[in-house]
Amino acid sequence: MNRLLRTAILGSVALSLAACGGGKDRPRADLAASKVTTIGVNAYLWRAALETISFMPIVQTDSNGGVIVTDWYVNPNLASERMKVTVTILDQDLRADALRVAAVRQVNRGGQWVDAPVEAATVQKLEDIILTRARDLRRAAIAD
């Protein structure tokens, strides 16, 4: 009985080690690959977008569709102006054309909020910040 138990244990250990593959034959997972995601869009862009606009009140997120919508945000230093932002992630790849930011701006004139143009540079700056943060997150994942 003792010999049977020892054989069973050795067999179990041998199977466990065989399943590991020794590490050389088994491909190493690239945790920073662009499509590593449990959501419908690129995880790095998604996380970077959420972090970038986290100072604004978020009213809707759809990680499968890749949409983040904020509520109106009033800068405490400029109470006569407010903005609303929509971030759309269009792909699972980490690319500049996989990100779209749209903003709506209003100014307060005589107690009424009136639509006002958004400078193109504002939207471009938000996109740049999100893309830079996403690339940083990816680099950090590679380093780990």
PDB file of C-alpha atoms in Angstrom:
ATOM      1  CA  MET A   1       0.000   0.000   0.000  1.00  0.00           C
ATOM      2  CA  ASN A   2       2.830   2.363   0.849  1.00  0.00           C
ATOM      3  CA  ARG A   3       4.407   1.666  -2.533  1.00  0.00           C
ATOM      4  CA  LEU A   4       1.098   2.278  -4.333  1.00  0.00           C
ATOM      5  CA  LEU A   5       0.640   5.620  -2.559  1.00  0.00           C
ATOM      6  CA  ARG A   6       4.219   6.669  -3.391  1.00  0.00           C
ATOM      7  CA  THR A   7       3.709   5.757  -7.071  1.00  0.00           C
ATOM      8  CA  ALA A   8       0.478   7.749  -7.185  1.00  0.00           C
ATOM      9  CA  ILE A   9       2.153  10.815  -5.673  1.00  0.00           C
ATOM     10  CA  LEU A  10       5.147  10.590  -8.028  1.00  0.00           C
ATOM     11  CA  GLY A  11       2.802  10.206 -10.994  1.00  0.00           C
ATOM     12  CA  SER A  12       0.819  13.238  -9.893  1.00  0.00           C
ATOM     13  CA  VAL A  13       3.989  15.324  -9.526  1.00  0.00           C
ATOM     14  CA  ALA A  14       5.241  14.168 -12.928  1.00  0.00           C
ATOM     15  CA  LEU A  15       1.954  15.182 -14.566  1.00  0.00           C
ATOM     16  CA  SER A  16       2.041  18.567 -12.859  1.00  0.00           C
ATOM     17  CA  LEU A  17       5.578  19.215 -14.055  1.00  0.00           C
ATOM     18  CA  ALA A  18       4.735  18.058 -17.570  1.00  0.00           C
ATOM     19  CA  ALA A  19       1.846  20.508 -17.665  1.00  0.00           C
ATOM     20  CA  CYS A  20       4.261  23.335 -16.862  1.00  0.00           C
ATOM     21  CA  GLY A  21       6.269  22.535 -19.973  1.00  0.00           C
ATOM     22  CA  GLY A  22       9.540  23.672 -18.470  1.00  0.00           C
ATOM     23  CA  GLY A  23       8.948  27.221 -19.714  1.00  0.00           C
ATOM     24  CA  LYS A  24      11.075  27.001 -22.884  1.00  0.00           C
ATOM     25  CA  ASP A  25       8.604  25.337 -25.238  1.00  0.00           C
ATOM     26  CA  ARG A  26       5.676  27.337 -24.014  1.00  0.00           C
ATOM     27  CA  PRO A  27       5.154  30.775 -25.590  1.00  0.00           C
ATOM     28  CA  ARG A  28       5.392  33.615 -23.136  1.00  0.00           C
ATOM     29  CA  ALA A  29       2.234  35.677 -22.841  1.00  0.00           C
ATOM     30  CA  ASP A  30       2.669  39.295 -23.794  1.00  0.00           C
ATOM     31  CA  LEU A  31       0.535  40.975 -21.157  1.00  0.00           C
ATOM     32  CA  ALA A  32       1.003  44.283 -22.916  1.00  0.00           C
ATOM     33  CA  ALA A  33      -0.386  43.115 -26.243  1.00  0.00           C
ATOM     34  CA  SER A  34      -2.811  45.600 -27.709  1.00  0.00           C
ATOM     35  CA  LYS A  35      -5.763  43.215 -27.549  1.00  0.00           C
ATOM     36  CA  VAL A  36      -5.401  42.107 -23.911  1.00  0.00           C
ATOM     37  CA  THR A  37      -8.842  42.976 -22.694  1.00  0.00           C
ATOM     38  CA  THR A  38     -11.914  41.583 -21.035  1.00  0.00           C
ATOM     39  CA  ILE A  39     -13.876  44.504 -22.428  1.00  0.00           C
ATOM     40  CA  GLY A  40     -14.848  45.316 -25.995  1.00  0.00           C
ATOM     41  CA  VAL A  41     -12.168  47.932 -26.568  1.00  0.00           C
ATOM     42  CA  ASN A  42      -8.473  48.493 -25.892  1.00  0.00           C
ATOM     43  CA  ALA A  43      -7.989  48.242 -22.129  1.00  0.00           C
ATOM     44  CA  TYR A  44      -5.140  50.771 -22.028  1.00  0.00           C
ATOM     45  CA  LEU A  45      -7.134  53.413 -23.902  1.00  0.00           C
ATOM     46  CA  TRP A  46     -10.162  52.705 -21.716  1.00  0.00           C
ATOM     47  CA  ARG A  47      -8.254  53.065 -18.452  1.00  0.00           C
ATOM     48  CA  ALA A  48      -6.349  56.122 -19.679  1.00  0.00           C
ATOM     49  CA  ALA A  49      -9.575  57.816 -20.768  1.00  0.00           C
ATOM     50  CA  LEU A  50     -11.245  57.168 -17.414  1.00  0.00           C
ATOM     51  CA  GLU A  51      -8.201  58.476 -15.528  1.00  0.00           C
ATOM     52  CA  THR A  52      -7.896  61.552 -17.734  1.00  0.00           C
ATOM     53  CA  ILE A  53     -11.467  62.740 -17.328  1.00  0.00           C
ATOM     54  CA  SER A  54     -11.956  61.488 -13.766  1.00  0.00           C
ATOM     55  CA  PHE A  55     -12.180  65.080 -12.500  1.00  0.00           C
ATOM     56  CA  MET A  56     -15.460  65.442 -14.402  1.00  0.00           C
ATOM     57  CA  PRO A  57     -18.720  63.816 -13.260  1.00  0.00           C
ATOM     58  CA  ILE A  58     -19.197  60.688 -15.368  1.00  0.00           C
ATOM     59  CA  VAL A  59     -22.815  59.876 -16.245  1.00  0.00           C
ATOM     60  CA  GLN A  60     -22.393  56.922 -18.610  1.00  0.00           C
ATOM     61  CA  THR A  61     -19.796  54.285 -19.369  1.00  0.00           C
ATOM     62  CA  ASP A  62     -20.042  51.407 -21.784  1.00  0.00           C
ATOM     63  CA  SER A  63     -16.846  49.345 -21.798  1.00  0.00           C
ATOM     64  CA  ASN A  64     -18.123  47.030 -24.536  1.00  0.00           C
ATOM     65  CA  GLY A  65     -19.084  49.888 -26.836  1.00  0.00           C
ATOM     66  CA  GLY A  66     -16.154  52.039 -25.721  1.00  0.00           C
ATOM     67  CA  VAL A  67     -18.115  55.139 -24.750  1.00  0.00           C
ATOM     68  CA  ILE A  68     -17.613  57.447 -21.767  1.00  0.00           C
ATOM     69  CA  VAL A  69     -19.948  60.416 -21.333  1.00  0.00           C
ATOM     70  CA  THR A  70     -19.503  63.120 -18.717  1.00  0.00           C
ATOM     71  CA  ASP A  71     -22.003  65.475 -17.233  1.00  0.00           C
ATOM     72  CA  TRP A  72     -21.476  69.228 -17.311  1.00  0.00           C
ATOM     73  CA  TYR A  73     -18.261  70.266 -15.599  1.00  0.00           C
ATOM     74  CA  VAL A  74     -17.793  73.791 -14.303  1.00  0.00           C
ATOM     75  CA  ASN A  75     -14.218  74.835 -13.628  1.00  0.00           C
ATOM     76  CA  PRO A  76     -14.174  76.445 -10.151  1.00  0.00           C
ATOM     77  CA  ASN A  77     -11.839  79.143 -11.511  1.00  0.00           C
ATOM     78  CA  LEU A  78     -14.198  79.977 -14.405  1.00  0.00           C
ATOM     79  CA  ALA A  79     -17.779  79.580 -13.189  1.00  0.00           C
ATOM     80  CA  SER A  80     -19.267  81.232 -16.291  1.00  0.00           C
ATOM     81  CA  GLU A  81     -18.261  78.317 -18.532  1.00  0.00           C
ATOM     82  CA  ARG A  82     -19.045  74.604 -18.538  1.00  0.00           C
ATOM     83  CA  MET A  83     -18.065  71.599 -20.654  1.00  0.00           C
ATOM     84  CA  LYS A  84     -19.349  68.132 -21.393  1.00  0.00           C
ATOM     85  CA  VAL A  85     -17.089  65.476 -22.945  1.00  0.00           C
ATOM     86  CA  THR A  86     -17.723  62.223 -24.796  1.00  0.00           C
ATOM     87  CA  VAL A  87     -14.824  59.823 -25.309  1.00  0.00           C
ATOM     88  CA  THR A  88     -15.260  57.034 -27.831  1.00  0.00           C
ATOM     89  CA  ILE A  89     -12.790  54.183 -28.236  1.00  0.00           C
ATOM     90  CA  LEU A  90     -13.264  52.647 -31.646  1.00  0.00           C
ATOM     91  CA  ASP A  91     -10.953  49.620 -31.690  1.00  0.00           C
ATOM     92  CA  GLN A  92      -9.129  47.007 -29.635  1.00  0.00           C
ATOM     93  CA  ASP A  93      -5.751  48.213 -30.898  1.00  0.00           C
ATOM     94  CA  LEU A  94      -3.761  50.953 -29.226  1.00  0.00           C
ATOM     95  CA  ARG A  95      -3.682  53.449 -32.087  1.00  0.00           C
ATOM     96  CA  ALA A  96      -4.303  57.169 -32.366  1.00  0.00           C
ATOM     97  CA  ASP A  97      -7.207  56.654 -34.766  1.00  0.00           C
ATOM     98  CA  ALA A  98      -8.890  54.322 -32.276  1.00  0.00           C
ATOM     99  CA  LEU A  99      -9.773  57.296 -30.061  1.00  0.00           C
ATOM    100  CA  ARG A 100     -12.265  60.098 -30.597  1.00  0.00           C
ATOM    101  CA  VAL A 101     -13.015  62.908 -28.168  1.00  0.00           C
ATOM    102  CA  ALA A 102     -15.942  65.280 -28.606  1.00  0.00           C
ATOM    103  CA  ALA A 103     -16.657  68.254 -26.360  1.00  0.00           C
ATOM    104  CA  VAL A 104     -19.548  70.648 -25.945  1.00  0.00           C
ATOM    105  CA  ARG A 105     -19.007  74.027 -24.328  1.00  0.00           C
ATOM    106  CA  GLN A 106     -21.496  76.511 -22.944  1.00  0.00           C
ATOM    107  CA  VAL A 107     -21.080  79.964 -21.460  1.00  0.00           C
ATOM    108  CA  ASN A 108     -23.402  81.660 -19.014  1.00  0.00           C
ATOM    109  CA  ARG A 109     -24.896  84.841 -20.462  1.00  0.00           C
ATOM    110  CA  GLY A 110     -27.390  86.611 -18.240  1.00  0.00           C
ATOM    111  CA  GLY A 111     -28.240  83.451 -16.313  1.00  0.00           C
ATOM    112  CA  GLN A 112     -28.747  81.352 -19.446  1.00  0.00           C
ATOM    113  CA  TRP A 113     -26.357  78.675 -20.678  1.00  0.00           C
ATOM    114  CA  VAL A 114     -25.607  79.311 -24.338  1.00  0.00           C
ATOM    115  CA  ASP A 115     -23.678  77.010 -26.689  1.00  0.00           C
ATOM    116  CA  ALA A 116     -20.212  78.256 -27.542  1.00  0.00           C
ATOM    117  CA  PRO A 117     -17.515  76.883 -29.826  1.00  0.00           C
ATOM    118  CA  VAL A 118     -14.895  74.522 -28.450  1.00  0.00           C
ATOM    119  CA  GLU A 119     -11.357  75.205 -29.540  1.00  0.00           C
ATOM    120  CA  ALA A 120     -10.011  72.341 -31.646  1.00  0.00           C
ATOM    121  CA  ALA A 121      -6.843  72.487 -29.563  1.00  0.00           C
ATOM    122  CA  THR A 122      -8.846  71.547 -26.451  1.00  0.00           C
ATOM    123  CA  VAL A 123     -10.118  68.314 -27.977  1.00  0.00           C
ATOM    124  CA  GLN A 124      -6.707  67.546 -29.480  1.00  0.00           C
ATOM    125  CA  LYS A 125      -5.014  68.090 -26.111  1.00  0.00           C
ATOM    126  CA  LEU A 126      -7.432  65.686 -24.398  1.00  0.00           C
ATOM    127  CA  GLU A 127      -6.772  63.050 -27.069  1.00  0.00           C
ATOM    128  CA  ASP A 128      -3.014  63.517 -26.690  1.00  0.00           C
ATOM    129  CA  ILE A 129      -3.195  63.161 -22.907  1.00  0.00           C
ATOM    130  CA  ILE A 130      -5.270  59.972 -23.172  1.00  0.00           C
ATOM    131  CA  LEU A 131      -2.979  58.443 -25.817  1.00  0.00           C
ATOM    132  CA  THR A 132       0.169  59.290 -23.845  1.00  0.00           C
ATOM    133  CA  ARG A 133      -1.293  57.788 -20.676  1.00  0.00           C
ATOM    134  CA  ALA A 134      -2.390  54.639 -22.556  1.00  0.00           C
ATOM    135  CA  ARG A 135       1.111  54.182 -23.955  1.00  0.00           C
ATOM    136  CA  ASP A 136       2.576  54.671 -20.464  1.00  0.00           C
ATOM    137  CA  LEU A 137       0.220  52.015 -19.082  1.00  0.00           C
ATOM    138  CA  ARG A 138       1.244  49.622 -21.851  1.00  0.00           C
ATOM    139  CA  ARG A 139       4.951  50.252 -21.232  1.00  0.00           C
ATOM    140  CA  ALA A 140       4.438  49.642 -17.508  1.00  0.00           C
ATOM    141  CA  ALA A 141       2.708  46.322 -18.290  1.00  0.00           C
ATOM    142  CA  ILE A 142       5.636  45.252 -20.459  1.00  0.00           C
ATOM    143  CA  ALA A 143       8.124  46.114 -17.698  1.00  0.00           C
ATOM    144  CA  ASP A 144       6.279  43.962 -15.170  1.00  0.00           C
TER     145      ASP A 144
END
